[in-house]
CSV table of C-alpha atoms and ligand atoms in Angstrom, one decimal:
chain,number,residue,atom,x,y,z
A,1,MET,CA,0.1,0.0,0.0
A,2,THR,CA,1.1,3.3,-0.7
A,3,SER,CA,1.3,6.0,1.9
A,4,LYS,CA,-1.6,7.7,2.6
A,5,TYR,CA,-1.0,9.7,5.2
A,6,ALA,CA,-1.7,13.3,6.3
A,7,ARG,CA,1.2,15.9,5.6
A,8,ARG,CA,0.7,16.8,8.9
A,9,VAL,CA,2.2,13.4,9.6
A,10,LYS,CA,5.4,13.9,8.2
A,11,ASN,CA,6.4,16.1,10.3
A,12,ALA,CA,4.9,14.8,13.3
A,13,LYS,CA,7.9,13.6,15.6
A,14,PRO,CA,7.9,11.7,18.6
A,15,SER,CA,8.3,13.2,22.7
A,16,ALA,CA,12.3,13.5,22.7
A,17,ILE,CA,11.6,13.3,26.6
A,18,ARG,CA,9.2,10.2,26.6
A,19,GLU,CA,12.1,8.4,24.0
A,20,ILE,CA,14.8,8.6,26.9
A,21,ILE,CA,12.0,8.2,28.7
A,22,LYS,CA,11.7,4.9,27.5
A,23,LEU,CA,15.8,4.0,28.3
A,24,THR,CA,14.8,5.0,31.9
A,25,GLN,CA,12.8,2.4,32.9
A,26,LYS,CA,15.3,-0.2,34.6
A,27,PRO,CA,14.7,0.0,37.9
A,28,GLU,CA,18.6,0.5,38.5
A,29,VAL,CA,18.6,3.9,36.6
A,30,ILE,CA,18.3,7.3,38.4
A,31,SER,CA,16.2,9.5,36.8
A,32,PHE,CA,16.2,13.2,36.8
A,33,ALA,CA,14.5,13.2,32.9
A,34,GLY,CA,10.4,12.9,33.8
A,35,GLY,CA,8.7,14.9,34.5
A,36,LEU,CA,6.7,12.8,37.1
A,37,PRO,CA,5.6,14.3,40.5
A,38,ALA,CA,7.0,11.9,43.4
A,39,PRO,CA,4.5,8.5,43.2
A,40,GLU,CA,4.9,8.0,47.1
A,41,LEU,CA,3.1,10.8,47.7
A,42,PHE,CA,0.1,9.7,46.3
A,43,PRO,CA,-2.6,9.2,48.5
A,44,ILE,CA,-3.9,6.1,47.2
A,45,GLN,CA,-5.9,4.6,50.7
A,46,GLU,CA,-7.7,8.2,50.6
A,47,MET,CA,-8.5,7.3,46.4
A,48,GLN,CA,-9.5,4.2,47.9
A,49,ALA,CA,-12.3,5.2,49.7
A,50,VAL,CA,-13.9,8.0,46.9
A,51,CYS,CA,-13.3,5.6,44.8
A,52,ASP,CA,-15.7,3.5,47.2
A,53,ARG,CA,-17.7,6.1,48.1
A,54,VAL,CA,-18.7,7.3,44.1
A,55,LEU,CA,-19.2,4.3,43.4
A,56,LYS,CA,-21.5,3.3,46.5
A,57,GLU,CA,-23.8,6.9,46.4
A,58,ASN,CA,-23.2,7.9,43.5
A,59,GLY,CA,-22.0,4.2,40.8
A,60,ARG,CA,-24.9,5.6,37.9
A,61,GLN,CA,-23.7,8.8,37.4
A,62,ALA,CA,-20.3,7.9,37.8
A,63,LEU,CA,-20.3,5.0,35.1
A,64,GLN,CA,-22.3,7.3,32.6
A,65,TYR,CA,-21.8,9.6,30.3
A,66,GLY,CA,-21.4,13.6,31.1
A,67,THR,CA,-21.6,17.0,30.1
A,68,THR,CA,-18.5,18.1,27.7
A,69,GLU,CA,-18.1,21.4,30.4
A,70,GLY,CA,-17.6,18.9,33.0
A,71,TYR,CA,-19.8,17.7,36.5
A,72,ILE,CA,-21.0,20.7,38.3
A,73,PRO,CA,-19.4,20.0,41.5
A,74,LEU,CA,-15.3,19.7,40.3
A,75,ARG,CA,-16.5,22.9,38.7
A,76,GLN,CA,-17.6,25.0,41.6
A,77,TYR,CA,-15.0,23.8,43.1
A,78,ILE,CA,-12.4,25.2,40.6
A,79,VAL,CA,-14.5,28.4,40.7
A,80,ASP,CA,-13.9,28.8,44.2
A,81,LYS,CA,-10.0,27.8,43.9
A,82,MET,CA,-9.7,30.1,41.0
A,83,LYS,CA,-11.0,33.1,43.7
A,84,LYS,CA,-7.8,32.1,45.9
A,85,LEU,CA,-5.7,33.0,43.8
A,86,SER,CA,-7.2,36.4,42.5
A,87,ILE,CA,-9.5,35.1,39.6
A,88,ASP,CA,-13.2,36.4,39.5
A,89,CYS,CA,-14.8,33.9,37.7
A,90,GLY,CA,-17.9,31.6,37.5
A,91,ILE,CA,-19.2,28.1,36.7
A,92,ASP,CA,-19.6,29.3,33.0
A,93,ASN,CA,-15.2,30.3,32.7
A,94,ILE,CA,-14.6,26.4,33.6
A,95,GLY,CA,-14.2,23.6,31.7
A,96,ILE,CA,-13.0,20.1,32.3
A,97,ILE,CA,-10.5,19.1,30.1
A,98,SER,CA,-8.8,15.7,29.6
A,99,GLY,CA,-5.3,16.7,31.1
A,100,SER,CA,-4.2,20.8,30.7
A,101,GLN,CA,-2.7,18.9,27.4
A,102,GLN,CA,-5.7,18.7,26.4
A,103,GLY,CA,-6.1,22.2,26.1
A,104,LEU,CA,-3.3,22.6,24.6
A,105,ASP,CA,-4.6,20.5,21.3
A,106,LEU,CA,-7.8,22.4,21.4
A,107,THR,CA,-6.1,26.0,21.5
A,108,GLY,CA,-4.8,24.8,17.9
A,109,LYS,CA,-8.1,23.3,16.6
A,110,VAL,CA,-10.0,26.9,18.2
A,111,PHE,CA,-7.1,29.7,17.2
A,112,LEU,CA,-5.2,28.6,14.6
A,113,ASP,CA,-4.8,28.7,10.5
A,114,GLU,CA,-1.9,27.4,9.1
A,115,GLY,CA,0.9,30.2,9.1
A,116,ASP,CA,0.0,32.0,12.0
A,117,VAL,CA,2.7,32.7,14.4
A,118,VAL,CA,2.6,31.7,17.9
A,119,LEU,CA,5.6,33.3,20.1
A,120,CYS,CA,6.0,31.3,23.0
A,121,GLU,CA,9.3,31.5,25.8
A,122,SER,CA,12.9,29.8,24.7
A,123,PRO,CA,13.0,27.4,26.4
A,124,THR,CA,9.5,25.8,26.7
A,125,TYR,CA,7.4,22.6,27.5
A,126,PRO,CA,8.1,20.5,23.9
A,127,SER,CA,4.7,18.8,24.1
A,128,ALA,CA,3.0,22.3,24.0
A,129,VAL,CA,4.5,22.5,20.7
A,130,ASN,CA,3.8,18.8,19.2
A,131,SER,CA,0.3,19.4,20.4
A,132,LEU,CA,0.3,22.2,18.4
A,133,GLN,CA,2.6,21.8,15.3
A,134,PRO,CA,-0.3,20.0,13.2
A,135,TYR,CA,-2.5,23.1,12.5
A,136,SER,CA,1.4,24.3,11.3
A,137,PRO,CA,1.5,27.2,12.7
A,138,ARG,CA,5.0,29.3,12.9
A,139,PHE,CA,6.6,28.8,15.9
A,140,ILE,CA,8.6,32.3,17.3
A,141,GLU,CA,11.0,31.8,20.2
A,142,VAL,CA,11.2,35.2,22.7
A,143,SER,CA,14.6,35.2,25.1
A,144,MET,CA,13.6,35.1,28.8
A,145,ASP,CA,16.1,35.9,32.2
A,146,ASP,CA,15.2,35.3,35.3
A,147,GLN,CA,12.1,37.3,35.5
A,148,GLY,CA,10.2,35.8,32.9
A,149,MET,CA,9.9,36.6,28.7
A,150,ASP,CA,12.0,39.9,27.6
A,151,MET,CA,9.1,42.1,26.7
A,152,GLN,CA,11.2,44.6,25.0
A,153,GLU,CA,11.6,41.5,22.0
A,154,LEU,CA,8.2,40.6,22.8
A,155,LYS,CA,7.2,43.4,21.4
A,156,LEU,CA,9.7,43.8,19.1
A,157,LEU,CA,7.8,40.0,17.3
A,158,LEU,CA,4.7,41.3,17.7
A,159,GLU,CA,5.3,44.9,15.5
A,160,GLU,CA,7.6,42.4,13.0
A,161,ASN,CA,4.7,39.6,13.0
A,162,PRO,CA,1.5,40.6,12.9
A,163,ARG,CA,0.1,37.5,12.3
A,164,THR,CA,0.5,36.4,15.8
A,165,LYS,CA,-2.7,34.7,17.2
A,166,LEU,CA,-0.7,33.5,20.5
A,167,ILE,CA,1.9,33.9,23.6
A,168,TYR,CA,1.9,30.7,25.0
A,169,THR,CA,3.6,30.9,28.4
A,170,ILE,CA,3.8,29.1,31.8
A,171,PRO,CA,4.8,32.1,33.8
A,172,ASP,CA,4.9,29.5,37.5
A,173,PHE,CA,8.1,27.0,37.6
A,174,GLN,CA,8.3,27.1,34.0
A,175,ASN,CA,8.8,23.7,32.6
A,176,PRO,CA,11.7,23.5,32.0
A,177,SER,CA,13.7,26.5,33.2
A,178,GLY,CA,12.1,26.5,36.9
A,179,ARG,CA,11.9,30.4,36.4
A,180,THR,CA,8.8,32.8,37.2
A,181,MET,CA,7.7,36.1,36.0
A,182,SER,CA,7.7,39.0,37.5
A,183,LEU,CA,5.2,40.6,38.5
A,184,GLU,CA,5.9,43.7,36.8
A,185,ARG,CA,6.3,41.7,33.1
A,186,ARG,CA,3.1,39.7,33.6
A,187,LYS,CA,1.2,42.8,33.6
A,188,GLN,CA,3.5,44.4,30.9
A,189,LEU,CA,2.3,41.1,29.2
A,190,ILE,CA,-1.4,41.7,29.4
A,191,GLU,CA,-0.4,45.2,27.9
A,192,LEU,CA,1.4,43.6,24.7
A,193,ALA,CA,-1.5,41.2,24.6
A,194,ASN,CA,-4.6,44.0,24.8
A,195,GLN,CA,-2.3,46.3,22.2
A,196,PHE,CA,-1.8,44.2,19.5
A,197,ASN,CA,-4.9,42.0,20.2
A,198,VAL,CA,-3.5,38.3,20.6
A,199,ILE,CA,-4.8,35.6,23.0
A,200,ILE,CA,-2.4,34.7,25.7
A,201,VAL,CA,-2.0,31.0,27.0
A,202,GLU,CA,-1.4,30.9,30.6
A,203,ASP,CA,-0.7,27.1,31.2
A,204,SER,CA,0.0,26.9,34.7
A,205,PRO,CA,-0.1,23.3,36.3
A,206,TYR,CA,2.8,24.3,38.9
A,207,ILE,CA,1.0,26.8,40.9
A,208,ASP,CA,0.3,25.8,43.6
A,209,LEU,CA,3.7,24.3,44.5
A,210,ARG,CA,5.6,27.0,45.4
A,211,PHE,CA,8.1,26.5,48.0
A,212,ARG,CA,9.5,29.6,48.5
A,213,GLY,CA,8.9,33.4,47.9
A,214,ASP,CA,5.9,34.9,47.7
A,215,PHE,CA,2.6,34.3,46.0
A,216,LEU,CA,2.3,35.7,42.2
A,217,PRO,CA,-0.8,36.5,40.7
A,218,PRO,CA,-1.5,34.6,37.7
A,219,LEU,CA,-2.0,36.9,34.4
A,220,LYS,CA,-5.2,36.1,34.1
A,221,ALA,CA,-5.8,38.3,37.1
A,222,PHE,CA,-4.7,41.1,35.5
A,223,ASP,CA,-7.1,40.3,32.0
A,224,THR,CA,-9.9,42.9,31.8
A,225,GLU,CA,-10.6,41.7,27.9
A,226,GLY,CA,-10.5,38.1,28.4
A,227,ARG,CA,-8.3,37.1,26.2
A,228,VAL,CA,-6.3,34.9,28.5
A,229,VAL,CA,-6.7,31.1,28.4
A,230,TYR,CA,-5.7,29.6,31.9
A,231,GLN,CA,-4.7,26.0,31.9
A,232,GLY,CA,-5.0,24.4,34.9
A,233,SER,CA,-4.3,20.8,36.3
A,234,PHE,CA,-4.8,18.2,39.3
A,235,SER,CA,-1.4,16.4,38.0
A,236,LYS,CA,1.0,18.4,39.8
A,237,ILE,CA,-1.1,18.6,43.5
A,238,LEU,CA,-3.0,15.1,43.8
A,239,VAL,CA,-2.5,12.3,41.1
A,240,PRO,CA,-2.2,13.2,37.5
A,241,GLY,CA,-3.1,9.8,36.5
A,242,LEU,CA,-6.9,10.6,36.6
A,243,ARG,CA,-6.2,13.4,33.6
A,244,VAL,CA,-8.0,15.9,34.8
A,245,GLY,CA,-7.6,19.3,34.3
A,246,TRP,CA,-9.2,23.0,33.5
A,247,LEU,CA,-10.0,25.3,31.7
A,248,CYS,CA,-10.5,29.2,32.5
A,249,ALA,CA,-11.2,31.9,29.9
A,250,SER,CA,-14.1,33.8,29.3
A,251,ARG,CA,-17.5,31.9,27.7
A,252,GLU,CA,-17.4,32.4,24.4
A,253,ILE,CA,-14.2,30.9,23.7
A,254,LEU,CA,-14.9,28.4,26.0
A,255,ARG,CA,-17.5,27.6,24.1
A,256,LYS,CA,-15.5,27.1,21.4
A,257,TYR,CA,-13.4,24.9,23.3
A,258,THR,CA,-16.0,22.7,24.2
A,259,ILE,CA,-17.4,22.6,21.0
A,260,PHE,CA,-14.4,21.0,19.3
A,261,LYS,CA,-14.0,18.8,22.7
A,262,GLN,CA,-17.0,16.9,22.2
A,263,GLY,CA,-15.7,15.8,18.6
A,264,VAL,CA,-12.0,15.0,20.5
A,265,ASP,CA,-13.4,12.7,23.8
A,266,LEU,CA,-17.0,13.8,24.1
A,267,HIS,CA,-16.3,14.5,27.8
A,268,THR,CA,-13.1,13.6,30.6
A,269,SER,CA,-13.8,10.6,32.4
A,270,THR,CA,-16.8,11.1,34.8
A,271,PHE,CA,-15.6,8.8,37.2
A,272,ALA,CA,-12.8,10.5,37.1
A,273,GLN,CA,-14.3,13.7,37.4
A,274,MET,CA,-16.5,12.8,40.5
A,275,GLN,CA,-13.2,11.2,42.5
A,276,ILE,CA,-11.2,14.0,42.5
A,277,ALA,CA,-14.8,16.5,43.4
A,278,ASN,CA,-14.9,14.1,46.6
A,279,PHE,CA,-11.8,14.0,47.5
A,280,VAL,CA,-11.6,17.8,48.1
A,281,GLU,CA,-14.9,17.6,49.8
A,282,THR,CA,-13.7,14.6,51.8
A,283,PHE,CA,-10.2,15.3,52.6
A,284,ASP,CA,-7.3,18.6,52.6
A,285,LEU,CA,-6.2,19.2,49.4
A,286,PRO,CA,-4.5,22.2,50.7
A,287,GLY,CA,-3.1,20.1,53.5
A,288,HIS,CA,-2.0,17.7,51.0
A,289,ILE,CA,-0.2,19.9,48.5
A,290,HIS,CA,1.5,21.9,51.8
A,291,LYS,CA,3.1,17.9,52.3
A,292,VAL,CA,4.2,17.8,48.9
A,293,ILE,CA,5.4,21.3,48.9
A,294,GLU,CA,7.5,20.4,51.7
A,295,VAL,CA,9.0,17.1,50.0
A,296,TYR,CA,9.5,19.0,46.6
A,297,LYS,CA,12.2,21.6,48.6
A,298,LYS,CA,14.2,19.2,50.8
A,299,ARG,CA,15.1,17.6,47.3
A,300,CYS,CA,15.7,20.3,45.4
A,301,ASP,CA,17.7,21.5,48.3
A,302,VAL,CA,19.6,18.4,48.1
A,303,MET,CA,19.7,18.0,44.4
A,304,CYS,CA,21.6,22.0,45.0
A,305,ASN,CA,24.0,21.1,47.5
A,306,SER,CA,24.7,17.5,46.0
A,307,ILE,CA,25.3,20.2,42.6
A,308,LYS,CA,27.8,22.1,44.7
A,309,ARG,CA,29.7,19.6,45.6
A,310,GLU,CA,30.0,17.1,42.8
A,311,PHE,CA,29.9,19.2,39.6
A,312,PRO,CA,32.5,21.0,38.5
A,313,ALA,CA,33.5,24.8,38.5
A,314,GLY,CA,31.4,26.3,35.0
A,315,ILE,CA,28.3,24.6,35.8
A,316,THR,CA,26.3,27.3,36.8
A,317,TYR,CA,22.3,26.5,37.9
A,318,ARG,CA,19.9,28.4,39.4
A,319,ARG,CA,17.4,27.3,42.8
A,320,PRO,CA,13.8,27.3,42.0
A,321,ASP,CA,11.6,28.4,43.7
A,322,GLY,CA,9.1,25.6,43.5
A,323,GLY,CA,7.9,23.4,40.8
A,324,LEU,CA,9.4,20.7,39.4
A,325,PHE,CA,12.4,21.6,37.5
A,326,MET,CA,15.9,23.1,37.1
A,327,TRP,CA,18.0,24.1,34.6
A,328,LEU,CA,21.4,23.7,34.3
A,329,GLU,CA,23.9,25.8,31.7
A,330,LEU,CA,27.2,23.6,31.1
A,331,PRO,CA,30.7,25.1,29.2
A,332,GLU,CA,29.6,26.0,25.7
A,333,SER,CA,32.0,23.2,24.1
A,334,MET,CA,30.0,20.4,26.4
A,335,ASN,CA,27.5,18.7,24.6
A,336,ALA,CA,24.7,17.8,26.8
A,337,ALA,CA,23.3,14.2,24.6
A,338,GLU,CA,26.9,13.2,24.1
A,339,ILE,CA,26.7,13.7,28.2
A,340,LEU,CA,23.6,11.7,28.7
A,341,GLN,CA,24.9,8.9,26.8
A,342,SER,CA,28.0,8.5,29.4
A,343,CYS,CA,25.8,9.2,31.9
A,344,LEU,CA,23.0,6.4,30.6
A,345,ALA,CA,25.6,4.2,30.6
A,346,ASN,CA,25.8,4.9,34.3
A,347,ASP,CA,22.4,4.5,35.2
A,348,VAL,CA,21.6,8.1,35.3
A,349,ALA,CA,19.3,10.6,33.3
A,350,PHE,CA,18.4,13.6,32.4
A,351,VAL,CA,17.3,15.3,29.6
A,352,PRO,CA,19.4,17.2,26.8
A,353,GLY,CA,18.3,21.2,27.1
A,354,HIS,CA,18.4,21.6,22.7
A,355,ALA,CA,14.1,19.3,23.2
A,356,PHE,CA,12.8,22.6,24.4
A,357,PHE,CA,13.6,24.7,21.5
A,358,PRO,CA,11.6,24.7,18.8
A,359,ARG,CA,14.0,25.5,16.8
A,360,GLY,CA,17.0,23.3,18.2
A,361,GLY,CA,20.5,24.7,19.2
A,362,HIS,CA,21.8,24.9,22.9
A,363,TYR,CA,23.3,22.0,23.1
A,364,ASN,CA,25.1,22.8,26.4
A,365,THR,CA,22.1,23.3,28.5
A,366,LEU,CA,19.8,20.0,30.1
A,367,ARG,CA,16.6,19.8,32.9
A,368,LEU,CA,16.6,17.9,35.9
A,369,ASN,CA,13.9,16.9,37.9
A,370,PHE,CA,14.5,17.3,41.0
A,371,ALA,CA,10.9,16.2,42.4
A,372,THR,CA,10.8,12.7,42.0
A,373,MET,CA,13.6,10.6,43.4
A,374,PRO,CA,14.4,10.1,46.9
A,375,GLU,CA,17.3,12.7,48.8
A,376,GLU,CA,19.1,9.4,48.6
A,377,LYS,CA,19.0,8.9,45.6
A,378,ILE,CA,19.0,12.3,44.2
A,379,MET,CA,22.9,12.7,46.2
A,380,GLU,CA,23.9,9.2,44.2
A,381,GLY,CA,22.3,10.8,40.9
A,382,ILE,CA,23.7,14.1,41.6
A,383,SER,CA,27.3,11.7,42.4
A,384,ARG,CA,27.2,9.4,39.4
A,385,MET,CA,26.5,13.2,37.1
A,386,GLY,CA,29.2,14.5,38.6
A,387,LYS,CA,31.7,11.7,37.0
A,388,VAL,CA,31.0,11.7,34.0
A,389,LEU,CA,30.5,15.3,33.9
A,390,LYS,CA,34.6,15.7,35.4
A,391,ALA,CA,35.9,12.6,33.3
A,392,VAL,CA,34.1,15.5,29.9
B,1,LIG,N1,2.1,21.9,30.6
B,1,LIG,C1,3.0,21.7,31.5
B,1,LIG,C2,4.1,23.3,31.1
B,1,LIG,C3,3.5,20.8,31.4
B,1,LIG,O1,4.8,20.3,31.5
B,1,LIG,C4,2.3,19.4,31.9
B,1,LIG,C5,3.0,18.0,32.1
B,1,LIG,N2,4.3,17.9,31.9
B,1,LIG,C6,1.2,19.3,30.5
B,1,LIG,C7,0.8,20.7,30.8
B,1,LIG,C8,0.5,18.7,30.5
B,1,LIG,O2,-0.2,18.1,32.5
B,1,LIG,P1,-1.4,17.1,32.6
B,1,LIG,O3,-1.8,17.1,30.9
B,1,LIG,O4,-0.9,16.0,33.2
B,1,LIG,O5,-2.5,18.4,33.2
């Protein structure tokens, strides 16, 4: 049979990170590669109780089809949660999605025509690029520093690219850089989006995982024109396996997302939504998040201290204020992909940084996840990496 694939299949690439994760499945490998939350912190007993309760009290509804917009008690909980983040919204502004990843695919469907421009941080979350790529936009990277996107460069790019539809940003504890956008830049970003009439996709699965510094309101809190599509997720604060996230957007925009979601999966698993709704009603989610943050903070400190002790001079890193990730820059002459091969031979893994740049390059950078591994493994893994780096 000759190929009948759509043109977009030619440009579809497997996720580089998922390919690396395949190589880290052996139990002896210490992996700092994936974006996984720490599994030993999953509240398994509580989830068991919640499952039993949902099935016992509401089994027929839990196992039935549901509405595309989502389970009302869960949407109502999210309205209250958004209020705590300084976002004033109603239930009609909240739509449940199957993980925030689904929001990215729906964003492509709702907003992108071939050749439209998407401005994104440099580096950025590669699975966002993979989700939007089938809609054939042009990605343009915007440089970052420790305050987030460079606003002057952003303004210039907006002036030069009238076909800009979207600005995609992860303002809090960014994946992969661990950086957080400053308050001033948040306000500037909204002003620029208003001025140039573009949509902002605020992808924020890590906002609740702050272990240092003061809370910063999301971009959506400054959105007076309904142009920010905020994406939240239960993956990093509760469990990723249930695949439940949400969108917070203007009613008009949300309606478009809902129509396209109908074509993708009709609705997010009713059972999963009811489990989460029941969990937040019965148990203490903020208390659970607090426990998670305490563990991640310690692990982050252990990783930073181990790096200081074990890595040769000339490698720079910044201690993040939350989230899961830390970003490292090696001397220009070093290639993180080559170093990964030697590290894999020593049963330790990370993700080379070039995977996070839509236009490639930056071969001397890498991302470490400090959250998944227990402290002893972090020390051992960083020690193994240190030996490889010293040898190079
Ligand atoms: N956005 C970002 C920035 C992420 O890091 C992730 C998960 N690694 C996602 C979206 C997807 O998360 P989920 O679909 O589990 O909510």
